[in-house]
mmCIF file of C-alpha atoms in Angstrom:
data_model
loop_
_atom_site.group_PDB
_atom_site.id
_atom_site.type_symbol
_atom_site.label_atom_id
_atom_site.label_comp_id
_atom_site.label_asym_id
_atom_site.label_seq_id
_atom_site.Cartn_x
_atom_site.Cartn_y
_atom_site.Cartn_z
ATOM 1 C CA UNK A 362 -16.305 107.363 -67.031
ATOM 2 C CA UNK A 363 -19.216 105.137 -65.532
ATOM 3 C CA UNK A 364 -19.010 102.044 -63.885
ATOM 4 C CA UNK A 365 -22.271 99.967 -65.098
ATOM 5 C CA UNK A 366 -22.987 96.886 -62.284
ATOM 6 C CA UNK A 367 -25.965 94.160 -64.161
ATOM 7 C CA UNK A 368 -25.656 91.181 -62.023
ATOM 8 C CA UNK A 369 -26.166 88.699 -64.545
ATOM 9 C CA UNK A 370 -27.057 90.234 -67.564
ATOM 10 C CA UNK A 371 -24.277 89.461 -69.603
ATOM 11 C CA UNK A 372 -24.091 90.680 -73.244
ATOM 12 C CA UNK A 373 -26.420 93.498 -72.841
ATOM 13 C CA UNK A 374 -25.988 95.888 -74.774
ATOM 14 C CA UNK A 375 -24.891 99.282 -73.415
ATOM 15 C CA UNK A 376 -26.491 101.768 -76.189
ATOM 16 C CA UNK A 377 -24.045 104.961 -75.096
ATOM 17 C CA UNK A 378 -20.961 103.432 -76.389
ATOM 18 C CA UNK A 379 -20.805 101.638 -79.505
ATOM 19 C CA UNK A 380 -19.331 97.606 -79.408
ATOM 20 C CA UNK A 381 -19.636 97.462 -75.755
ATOM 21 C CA UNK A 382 -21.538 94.909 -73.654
ATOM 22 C CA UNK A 383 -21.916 93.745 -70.075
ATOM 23 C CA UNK A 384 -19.613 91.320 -69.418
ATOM 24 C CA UNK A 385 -20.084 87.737 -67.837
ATOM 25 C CA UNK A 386 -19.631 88.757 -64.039
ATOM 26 C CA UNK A 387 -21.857 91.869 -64.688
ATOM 27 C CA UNK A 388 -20.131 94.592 -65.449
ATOM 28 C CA UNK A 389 -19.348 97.432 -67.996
ATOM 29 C CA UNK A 390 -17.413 100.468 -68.356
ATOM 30 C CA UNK A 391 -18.363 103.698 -70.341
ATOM 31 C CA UNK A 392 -15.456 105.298 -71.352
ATOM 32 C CA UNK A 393 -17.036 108.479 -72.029
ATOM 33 C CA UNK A 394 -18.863 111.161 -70.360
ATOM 34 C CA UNK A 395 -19.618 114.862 -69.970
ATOM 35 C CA UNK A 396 -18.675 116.360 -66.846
ATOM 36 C CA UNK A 397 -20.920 118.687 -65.129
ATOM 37 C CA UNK A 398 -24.061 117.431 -67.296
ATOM 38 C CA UNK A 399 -26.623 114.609 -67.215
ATOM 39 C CA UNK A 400 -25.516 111.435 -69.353
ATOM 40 C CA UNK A 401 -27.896 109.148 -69.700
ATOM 41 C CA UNK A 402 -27.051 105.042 -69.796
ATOM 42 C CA UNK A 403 -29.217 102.592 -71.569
ATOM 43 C CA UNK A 404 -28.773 98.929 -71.682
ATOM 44 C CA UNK A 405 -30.539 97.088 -74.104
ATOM 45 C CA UNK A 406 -31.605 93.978 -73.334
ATOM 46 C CA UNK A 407 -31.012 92.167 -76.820
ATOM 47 C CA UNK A 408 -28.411 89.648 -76.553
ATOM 48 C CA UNK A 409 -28.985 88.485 -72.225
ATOM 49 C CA UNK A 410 -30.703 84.890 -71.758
ATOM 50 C CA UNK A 411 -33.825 84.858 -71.468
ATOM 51 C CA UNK A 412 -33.897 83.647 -67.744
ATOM 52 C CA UNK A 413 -32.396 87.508 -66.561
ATOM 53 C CA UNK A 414 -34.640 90.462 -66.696
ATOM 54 C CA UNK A 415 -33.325 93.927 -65.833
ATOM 55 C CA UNK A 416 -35.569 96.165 -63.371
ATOM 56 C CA UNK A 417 -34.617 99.184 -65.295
ATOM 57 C CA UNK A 418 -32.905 99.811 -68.737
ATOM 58 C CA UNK A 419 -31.818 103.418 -68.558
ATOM 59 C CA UNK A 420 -30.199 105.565 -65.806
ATOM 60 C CA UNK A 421 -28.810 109.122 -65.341
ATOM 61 C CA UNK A 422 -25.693 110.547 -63.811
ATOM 62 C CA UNK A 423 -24.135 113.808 -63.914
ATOM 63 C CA UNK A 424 -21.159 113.132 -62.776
ATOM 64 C CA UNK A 425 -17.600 115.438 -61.701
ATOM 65 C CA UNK A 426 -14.909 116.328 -64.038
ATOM 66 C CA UNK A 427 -12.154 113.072 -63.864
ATOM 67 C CA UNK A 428 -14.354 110.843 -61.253
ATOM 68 C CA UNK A 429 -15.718 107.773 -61.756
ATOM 69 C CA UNK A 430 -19.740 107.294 -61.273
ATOM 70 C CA UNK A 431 -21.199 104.089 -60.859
ATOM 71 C CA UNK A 432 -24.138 103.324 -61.601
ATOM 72 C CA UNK A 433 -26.084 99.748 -60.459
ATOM 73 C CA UNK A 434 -28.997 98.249 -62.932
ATOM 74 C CA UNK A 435 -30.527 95.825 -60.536
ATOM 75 C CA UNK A 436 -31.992 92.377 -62.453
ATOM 76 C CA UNK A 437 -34.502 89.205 -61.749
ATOM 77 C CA UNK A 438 -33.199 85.863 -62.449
ATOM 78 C CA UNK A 439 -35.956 83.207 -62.906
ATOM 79 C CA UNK A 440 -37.927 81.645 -65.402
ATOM 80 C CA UNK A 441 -40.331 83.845 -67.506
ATOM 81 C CA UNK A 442 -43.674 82.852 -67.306
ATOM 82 C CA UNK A 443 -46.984 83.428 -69.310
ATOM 83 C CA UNK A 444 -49.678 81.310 -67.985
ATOM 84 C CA UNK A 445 -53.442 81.154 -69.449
ATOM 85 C CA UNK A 446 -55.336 81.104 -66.302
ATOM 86 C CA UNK A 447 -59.140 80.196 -65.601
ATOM 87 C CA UNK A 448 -61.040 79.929 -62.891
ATOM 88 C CA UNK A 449 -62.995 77.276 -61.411
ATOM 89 C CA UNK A 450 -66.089 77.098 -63.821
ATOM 90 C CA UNK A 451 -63.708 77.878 -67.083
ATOM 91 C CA UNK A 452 -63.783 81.357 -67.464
ATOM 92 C CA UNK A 453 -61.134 84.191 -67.759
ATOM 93 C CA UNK A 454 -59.731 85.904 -64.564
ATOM 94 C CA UNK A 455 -60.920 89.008 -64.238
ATOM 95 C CA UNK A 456 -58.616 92.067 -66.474
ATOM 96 C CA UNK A 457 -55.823 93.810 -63.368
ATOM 97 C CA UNK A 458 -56.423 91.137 -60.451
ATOM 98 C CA UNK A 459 -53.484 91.858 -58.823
ATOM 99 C CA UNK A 460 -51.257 88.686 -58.716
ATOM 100 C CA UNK A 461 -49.060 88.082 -55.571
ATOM 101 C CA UNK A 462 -46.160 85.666 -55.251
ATOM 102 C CA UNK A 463 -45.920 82.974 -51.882
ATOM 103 C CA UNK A 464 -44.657 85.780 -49.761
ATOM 104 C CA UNK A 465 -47.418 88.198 -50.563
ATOM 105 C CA UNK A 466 -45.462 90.399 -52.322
ATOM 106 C CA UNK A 467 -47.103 91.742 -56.018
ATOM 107 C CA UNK A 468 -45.774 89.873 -58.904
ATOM 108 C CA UNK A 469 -48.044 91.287 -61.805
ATOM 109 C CA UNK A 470 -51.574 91.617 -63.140
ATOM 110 C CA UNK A 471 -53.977 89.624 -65.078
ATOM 111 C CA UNK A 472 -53.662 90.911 -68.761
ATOM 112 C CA UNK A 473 -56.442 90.605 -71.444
ATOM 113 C CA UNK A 474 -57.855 87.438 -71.955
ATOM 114 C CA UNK A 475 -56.791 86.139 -68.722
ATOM 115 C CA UNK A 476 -53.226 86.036 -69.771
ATOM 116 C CA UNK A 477 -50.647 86.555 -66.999
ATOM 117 C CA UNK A 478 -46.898 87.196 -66.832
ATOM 118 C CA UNK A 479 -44.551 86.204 -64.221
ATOM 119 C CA UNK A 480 -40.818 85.649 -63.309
ATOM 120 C CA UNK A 481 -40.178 83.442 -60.971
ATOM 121 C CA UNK A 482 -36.715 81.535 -59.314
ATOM 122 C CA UNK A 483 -38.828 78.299 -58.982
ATOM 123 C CA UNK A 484 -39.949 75.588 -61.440
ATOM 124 C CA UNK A 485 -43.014 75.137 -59.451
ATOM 125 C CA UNK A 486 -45.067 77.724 -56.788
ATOM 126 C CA UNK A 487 -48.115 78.974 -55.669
ATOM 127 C CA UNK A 488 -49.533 82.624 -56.778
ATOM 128 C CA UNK A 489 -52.943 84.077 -54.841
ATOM 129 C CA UNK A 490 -54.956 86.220 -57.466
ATOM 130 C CA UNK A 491 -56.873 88.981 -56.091
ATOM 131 C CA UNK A 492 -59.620 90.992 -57.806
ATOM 132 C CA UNK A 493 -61.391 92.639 -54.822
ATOM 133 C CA UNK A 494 -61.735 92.385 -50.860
ATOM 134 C CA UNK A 495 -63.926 89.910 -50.836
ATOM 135 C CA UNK A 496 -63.455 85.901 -49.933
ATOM 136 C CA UNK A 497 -64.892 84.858 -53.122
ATOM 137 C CA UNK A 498 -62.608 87.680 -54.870
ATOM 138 C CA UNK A 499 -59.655 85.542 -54.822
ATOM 139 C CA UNK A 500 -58.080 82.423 -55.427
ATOM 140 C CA UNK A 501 -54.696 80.509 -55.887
ATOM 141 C CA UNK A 502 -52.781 79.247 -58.741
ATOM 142 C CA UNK A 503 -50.421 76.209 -58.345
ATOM 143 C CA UNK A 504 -47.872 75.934 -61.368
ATOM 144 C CA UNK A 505 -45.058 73.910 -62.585
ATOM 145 C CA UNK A 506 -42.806 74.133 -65.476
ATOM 146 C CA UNK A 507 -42.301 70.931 -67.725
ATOM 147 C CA UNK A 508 -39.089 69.042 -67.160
ATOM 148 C CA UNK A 509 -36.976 70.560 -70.899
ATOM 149 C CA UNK A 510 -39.321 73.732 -71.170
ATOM 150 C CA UNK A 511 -37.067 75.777 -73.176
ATOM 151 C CA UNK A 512 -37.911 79.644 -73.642
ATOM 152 C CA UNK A 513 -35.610 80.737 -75.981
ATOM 153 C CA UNK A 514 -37.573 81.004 -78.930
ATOM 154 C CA UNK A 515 -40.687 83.271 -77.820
ATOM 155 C CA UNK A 516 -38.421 84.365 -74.553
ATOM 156 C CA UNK A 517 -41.276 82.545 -71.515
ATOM 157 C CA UNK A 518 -43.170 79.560 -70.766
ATOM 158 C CA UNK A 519 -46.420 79.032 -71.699
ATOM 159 C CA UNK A 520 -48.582 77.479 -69.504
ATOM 160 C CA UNK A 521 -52.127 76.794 -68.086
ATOM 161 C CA UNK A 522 -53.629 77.127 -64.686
ATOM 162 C CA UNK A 523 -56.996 77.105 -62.981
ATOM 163 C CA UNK A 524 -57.558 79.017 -60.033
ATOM 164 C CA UNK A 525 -58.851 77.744 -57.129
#
């Protein structure tokens, strides 16, 4: 059997064994596996709110005859942002800027159109956009989500942003 850890992504679906689901502190048993071989587990994500993201949705283990493997999906909590941004003068950000979060760690790229996805723990933040070395290469979003901005029909938060 495995031993599935999702901090908080309750009601995901785990695909190997038919009815069962992460449960609300996490966790999920498979009852079944092949000793001696690869089994593969896959959570699917269909059925978690739509603040929890999971890093990874399938993992292998290959694990002894009568043990117990345990296997950990590790998740993001936060809201699930897609913000329009433009810079200064109106236009799109450039496609693949690299987009980096407060602490300067990467956080996503600029998509087509200037579109731009991004979890994040806080209802407001700053994000530096980066497109080359260069001073004039970058610049700095500041966001905020509305007060009652409610993702669970499309699953984020659309929003605008210049850059500056």
């Amino acid at each position: 059997m495995v031993l599935v850890e999702a901090p908080g992504a309750r009601d995901a679906i785990v695909s190997n064994a038919p009815g069962l689901r992460v449960d609300g502190r996490g966790y999920a048993v498979v009852p079944y596996v092949s000793p001696y071989r690869l089994n593969t587990v896959t959570l699917d994500p269909q059925g978690m709110a739509h603040d929890v993201e999971l890093e990874s949705t399938s993992q292998s283990v290959a694990p002894f005859a009568g043990a117990i493997s345990y296997l950990r999906f590790d998740t993001r909590k936060g809201n699930a942002l897609l913000i329009q941004v433009r810079n200064a003068d109106g236009r799109s950000m450039p496609f693949g800027a690299q987009v980096k979060d407060e602490q300067g760690q990467p956080v996503g790229m600029v998509s087509q159109g200037g579109r731009l996805y991004v979890r994040s723990e806080q209802n407001q933040g700053r994000l530096l956009v980066e497109w080359g070395a260069g001073a004039d290469q970058r610049c700095t979003i500041d966001y905020q989500v509305p007060a009652g901005a409610d993702a669970s029909k499309t699953g984020f938060i659309p929003l605008e942003a210049a850059c500056r």
